[in-house]
Amino acid sequence: MPLAPFKDLLAAARRAGSAVAAFSVYDAESLVGVLRAAAGRPLIVLISSQVVAEPGGDLVVAGMLAMAERAPSPVALQLDHARDLDVIAAGCELGLGAVMADGSGLPYDENVAFVLAARALAAPRGIAVEAELGHLAGEEEVALAVDPGPLTDPAAAERFARETGADCLAVAIGNVHGIYRGAPHLDLEHLRAIAARVAVPLSLHGGSGLAASAVAGAVAGGMTKVNFNTELRQAYLARTADELPGARDGARLLALHRAQADAVAAVAAERFAVLSA
Ligand code: 13P
């Protein structure tokens, strides 16, 4: 089916009181895994800015777009965590449905200016823009154990959403990218205070490592999109390590690829079960 508009997926989830699952993929195997786990349910496929920047990244993204169009699920593809307007322009050029303009490491005014510049590139093509206020601890591509940083201020979030015109806002409520060093604790009271003031859908980054009950609580508290990455990479790599010796015997590359897709599908299926419960 044709790719789904990012904003429509979020609007439908919000009406249903649920959230859209967003999964990071790096190759055909991980994309096959998440599409299979979706089994017709809507999803967002996150493409790392570093994938786009890799040699041949444009071809990889073109392949992912073609795969997603053949899926039985409504799918939107989003460029994740772009901190540079050139990468955002490249993501728009490639035909992605949404970009995340991550200026969360910048001072407030520069973050606003960055998101406005990203919108100037994206909006005329009908491409949605997600922004972030309140910088999340941790890295996207290297999973380190970290503690959460300061929470997003609700009044600042309201102002930021208004001033940027972002279509979706990522906020910090105790979430981290990568690995939670201690037991994760999402501040749902704080989330409700943000949700009461921000009209656009809110996005929870750092879904990996959160208990199903924590994800469900965050959705009930106002999150409309939940991002998962690290736990998919961990499952993919663990299964790769397990299967590699057998695959090397006879150079069984397809068997290895099937196992990688299965590993990703198993993790994604658990998250779909929580988000569509
Ligand atoms: P995790 O890697 O912690 O699941 O975070 C994913 C994410 O937020 C991608 O933007």
Coordinates of C-alpha atoms and ligand atoms in Angstrom, one line a residue:
M1 CA 0.0 0.0 0.0
P2 CA 1.2 3.6 -0.4
L3 CA 3.2 5.0 2.4
A4 CA 1.2 6.5 5.2
P5 CA 1.4 10.2 6.2
F6 CA 3.2 10.5 9.5
K7 CA 0.7 13.0 10.9
D8 CA -2.2 10.7 10.0
L9 CA -0.7 7.8 11.8
L10 CA -0.3 9.9 14.9
A11 CA -3.7 11.5 14.7
A12 CA -5.4 8.0 14.4
A13 CA -3.4 6.7 17.3
R14 CA -4.3 9.7 19.4
R15 CA -8.0 9.3 18.6
A16 CA -7.8 5.6 19.7
G17 CA -6.0 6.6 22.9
S18 CA -3.0 4.5 21.8
A19 CA 0.5 5.2 20.3
V20 CA 2.4 4.4 17.2
A21 CA 5.4 2.1 17.5
A22 CA 8.5 3.5 15.9
F23 CA 11.4 1.1 15.3
S24 CA 14.9 1.9 14.1
V25 CA 16.2 -0.3 11.2
Y26 CA 19.6 -0.5 9.6
D27 CA 19.2 -3.0 6.9
A28 CA 16.8 -5.2 5.0
E29 CA 16.8 -7.9 7.7
S30 CA 15.8 -5.6 10.5
L31 CA 13.1 -4.0 8.3
V32 CA 11.7 -7.4 7.3
G33 CA 11.6 -8.2 11.0
V34 CA 9.6 -5.1 12.1
L35 CA 7.2 -5.3 9.1
R36 CA 6.5 -9.0 9.8
A37 CA 5.9 -8.2 13.5
A38 CA 3.5 -5.4 12.5
A39 CA 1.3 -7.9 10.7
G40 CA -0.8 -5.2 9.1
R41 CA -0.7 -2.8 12.1
P42 CA 0.5 0.8 11.5
L43 CA 4.1 1.7 12.3
I44 CA 6.9 4.2 11.9
V45 CA 10.2 3.1 10.6
L46 CA 13.1 5.2 11.9
I47 CA 16.1 5.6 9.7
S48 CA 19.2 6.8 11.5
S49 CA 20.8 9.9 10.1
Q50 CA 24.1 8.0 10.1
V51 CA 22.6 5.4 7.7
V52 CA 21.8 8.3 5.3
A53 CA 25.4 9.6 5.7
E54 CA 27.0 6.2 5.0
P55 CA 28.4 5.5 1.5
G56 CA 25.5 4.1 -0.5
G57 CA 23.1 5.3 2.2
D58 CA 20.8 6.8 -0.4
L59 CA 20.4 3.4 -2.1
V60 CA 19.7 1.7 1.2
V61 CA 17.0 4.3 2.0
A62 CA 15.5 3.9 -1.5
G63 CA 15.3 0.1 -0.9
M64 CA 13.7 0.6 2.4
L65 CA 11.0 2.9 0.9
A66 CA 10.3 0.3 -1.7
M67 CA 10.0 -2.5 0.9
A68 CA 7.7 -0.4 3.1
E69 CA 5.4 0.3 0.1
R70 CA 4.9 -3.4 -0.4
A71 CA 4.1 -4.0 3.3
P72 CA 0.5 -4.8 4.3
S73 CA 0.8 -2.2 7.1
P74 CA 0.4 1.6 6.9
V75 CA 4.0 2.7 7.2
A76 CA 5.7 6.1 7.5
L77 CA 9.5 6.4 7.3
Q78 CA 11.2 9.0 9.4
L79 CA 14.7 10.3 9.4
D80 CA 15.7 10.1 13.1
H81 CA 17.8 12.6 15.0
A82 CA 19.2 14.9 12.3
R83 CA 21.3 17.7 13.8
D84 CA 22.4 19.2 10.6
L85 CA 20.3 20.9 7.9
D86 CA 22.2 19.1 5.1
V87 CA 21.1 15.7 6.4
I88 CA 17.5 17.0 6.7
A89 CA 17.6 18.2 3.1
A90 CA 19.0 14.8 2.1
G91 CA 16.2 13.0 4.0
C92 CA 13.6 15.2 2.3
E93 CA 15.2 14.6 -1.1
L94 CA 15.1 10.8 -0.5
G95 CA 11.3 10.9 -0.1
L96 CA 11.0 10.2 3.6
G97 CA 7.7 11.2 5.2
A98 CA 9.1 12.8 8.3
V99 CA 12.3 14.1 9.7
M100 CA 13.4 14.7 13.3
A101 CA 15.1 18.0 13.6
D102 CA 17.0 17.4 16.8
G103 CA 18.2 20.8 18.2
S104 CA 17.9 19.6 21.8
G105 CA 21.6 20.1 22.4
L106 CA 21.3 23.8 21.5
P107 CA 20.2 26.7 23.6
Y108 CA 16.4 27.3 23.4
D109 CA 16.5 30.1 20.7
E110 CA 18.9 28.2 18.5
N111 CA 16.8 25.0 18.8
V112 CA 13.7 27.1 17.7
A113 CA 15.6 28.5 14.7
F114 CA 16.9 25.1 13.7
V115 CA 13.4 23.6 13.7
L116 CA 12.1 26.5 11.7
A117 CA 14.8 26.0 9.2
A118 CA 14.1 22.3 9.0
R119 CA 10.4 23.1 8.5
A120 CA 11.2 25.5 5.7
L121 CA 12.8 22.5 3.9
A122 CA 10.3 19.9 4.8
A123 CA 6.8 21.5 5.0
P124 CA 6.6 22.6 1.3
R125 CA 6.9 18.9 0.4
G126 CA 4.4 17.8 2.9
I127 CA 7.1 16.3 5.1
A128 CA 6.4 16.3 8.8
V129 CA 8.9 17.6 11.4
E130 CA 9.5 16.2 14.9
A131 CA 11.5 18.3 17.3
E132 CA 12.9 17.7 20.8
L133 CA 13.0 19.9 23.8
G134 CA 14.9 18.8 26.9
H135 CA 17.9 16.9 25.8
L136 CA 17.8 13.1 26.4
A137 CA 20.9 11.5 28.0
G138 CA 22.6 8.7 26.0
E139 CA 23.5 8.2 22.4
E140 CA 21.5 6.8 19.5
E141 CA 24.0 4.5 17.8
V142 CA 26.1 3.4 20.7
A143 CA 24.2 1.9 23.7
L144 CA 25.8 3.3 26.9
A145 CA 24.4 3.0 30.4
V146 CA 23.3 6.4 31.5
D147 CA 21.1 8.2 34.0
P148 CA 18.3 10.5 32.9
G149 CA 18.9 14.3 32.7
P150 CA 16.6 17.1 33.5
L151 CA 12.9 16.8 32.6
T152 CA 11.3 19.0 29.9
D153 CA 9.7 22.1 31.4
P154 CA 6.0 22.1 30.6
A155 CA 5.7 25.8 30.0
A156 CA 8.8 25.8 27.8
A157 CA 7.4 22.9 25.8
E158 CA 4.1 24.8 25.2
R159 CA 6.0 27.8 24.0
F160 CA 8.4 25.7 21.9
A161 CA 5.7 23.8 20.2
R162 CA 3.9 27.1 19.3
E163 CA 7.1 28.9 18.2
T164 CA 8.4 26.0 16.0
G165 CA 5.1 24.7 14.6
A166 CA 6.6 21.2 15.0
D167 CA 4.2 18.3 14.1
C168 CA 5.4 16.2 17.0
L169 CA 7.5 16.9 20.1
A170 CA 10.0 14.6 21.9
V171 CA 10.2 15.3 25.6
A172 CA 12.3 14.2 28.6
I173 CA 10.4 12.6 31.4
G174 CA 13.1 10.3 32.9
N175 CA 13.7 8.5 29.6
V176 CA 17.2 7.9 28.1
H177 CA 18.6 6.6 24.8
G178 CA 20.5 3.3 25.2
I179 CA 20.6 1.6 28.5
Y180 CA 19.0 2.8 31.8
R181 CA 21.8 2.6 34.3
G182 CA 19.4 2.3 37.2
A183 CA 15.8 1.1 37.3
P184 CA 13.9 3.3 34.8
H185 CA 11.4 5.7 36.2
L186 CA 9.2 7.8 34.0
D187 CA 7.6 10.8 35.7
L188 CA 4.0 10.4 34.5
E189 CA 2.8 13.3 36.6
H190 CA 5.2 15.5 34.8
L191 CA 4.2 14.0 31.4
R192 CA 0.6 14.8 32.1
A193 CA 1.6 18.4 32.9
I194 CA 3.3 18.6 29.5
A195 CA 0.5 16.9 27.7
A196 CA -2.0 19.4 29.2
R197 CA -0.1 22.3 27.6
V198 CA 1.1 20.9 24.3
A199 CA -1.4 20.4 21.5
V200 CA 0.8 18.4 19.1
P201 CA 1.5 14.6 19.7
L202 CA 4.3 13.8 22.1
S203 CA 7.0 11.3 21.4
L204 CA 8.7 9.0 23.9
H205 CA 12.3 8.2 22.9
G206 CA 14.3 5.6 24.7
G207 CA 11.6 2.9 24.7
S208 CA 14.2 0.1 25.0
G209 CA 14.5 -1.3 28.5
L210 CA 11.1 0.0 29.7
A211 CA 8.7 -2.5 31.2
A212 CA 5.5 -3.0 29.3
S213 CA 3.6 -1.3 32.2
A214 CA 5.9 1.8 31.9
V215 CA 5.2 2.0 28.2
A216 CA 1.5 1.6 28.7
G217 CA 1.5 4.2 31.5
A218 CA 3.3 6.7 29.2
V219 CA 0.8 6.2 26.5
A220 CA -2.1 6.7 29.0
G221 CA -0.3 9.8 30.2
G222 CA -0.1 11.4 26.7
M223 CA 2.6 9.8 24.6
T224 CA 1.5 9.2 21.0
K225 CA 4.7 7.7 19.5
V226 CA 7.2 5.4 21.2
N227 CA 10.7 4.8 19.7
F228 CA 12.6 1.6 20.1
N229 CA 16.1 1.0 18.9
T230 CA 18.7 -0.4 21.3
E231 CA 16.8 -3.6 22.2
L232 CA 16.4 -4.4 18.5
R233 CA 20.1 -4.0 17.9
Q234 CA 20.9 -6.1 21.0
A235 CA 18.6 -8.9 19.8
Y236 CA 20.0 -8.8 16.3
L237 CA 23.6 -8.9 17.4
A238 CA 23.0 -11.6 20.1
R239 CA 21.3 -13.8 17.5
T240 CA 24.0 -13.1 14.9
A241 CA 26.7 -14.2 17.4
D242 CA 24.7 -17.4 18.2
E243 CA 24.1 -18.3 14.6
L244 CA 27.4 -17.2 13.1
P245 CA 29.4 -20.4 13.7
G246 CA 26.7 -22.6 12.1
A247 CA 26.3 -20.1 9.2
R248 CA 30.0 -20.2 8.5
D249 CA 29.8 -23.9 8.1
G250 CA 28.6 -24.0 4.5
A251 CA 28.6 -20.2 4.1
R252 CA 24.8 -20.2 4.9
L253 CA 24.2 -16.5 4.6
L254 CA 20.5 -16.7 4.1
A255 CA 20.1 -18.7 7.3
L256 CA 21.9 -16.0 9.1
H257 CA 19.7 -13.3 7.6
R258 CA 16.6 -15.2 8.5
A259 CA 17.7 -15.5 12.1
Q260 CA 18.4 -11.8 12.3
A261 CA 15.0 -10.9 11.0
D262 CA 13.4 -13.4 13.4
A263 CA 15.3 -11.9 16.4
V264 CA 14.1 -8.3 15.5
A265 CA 10.6 -9.5 14.8
A266 CA 10.3 -11.2 18.2
V267 CA 11.3 -8.0 20.1
A268 CA 9.0 -5.8 17.9
A269 CA 6.1 -8.2 18.3
E270 CA 6.3 -7.8 22.1
R271 CA 6.2 -4.0 21.8
F272 CA 3.3 -4.1 19.3
A273 CA 1.4 -6.3 21.8
V274 CA 1.8 -3.6 24.4
L275 CA 0.9 -0.7 22.2
S276 CA -2.1 -2.2 20.6
A277 CA -3.5 -3.7 23.8
Ligands
13P1 P1 16.4 3.3 22.5 O1 17.6 3.0 21.7 O2 16.8 3.6 23.9 O3 15.3 2.4 22.4 O4 15.9 4.7 21.9 C1 15.4 4.7 20.6 C2 15.1 6.1 20.2 O5 14.6 6.9 20.9 C3 15.3 6.4 18.8 O6 15.2 7.7 18.5

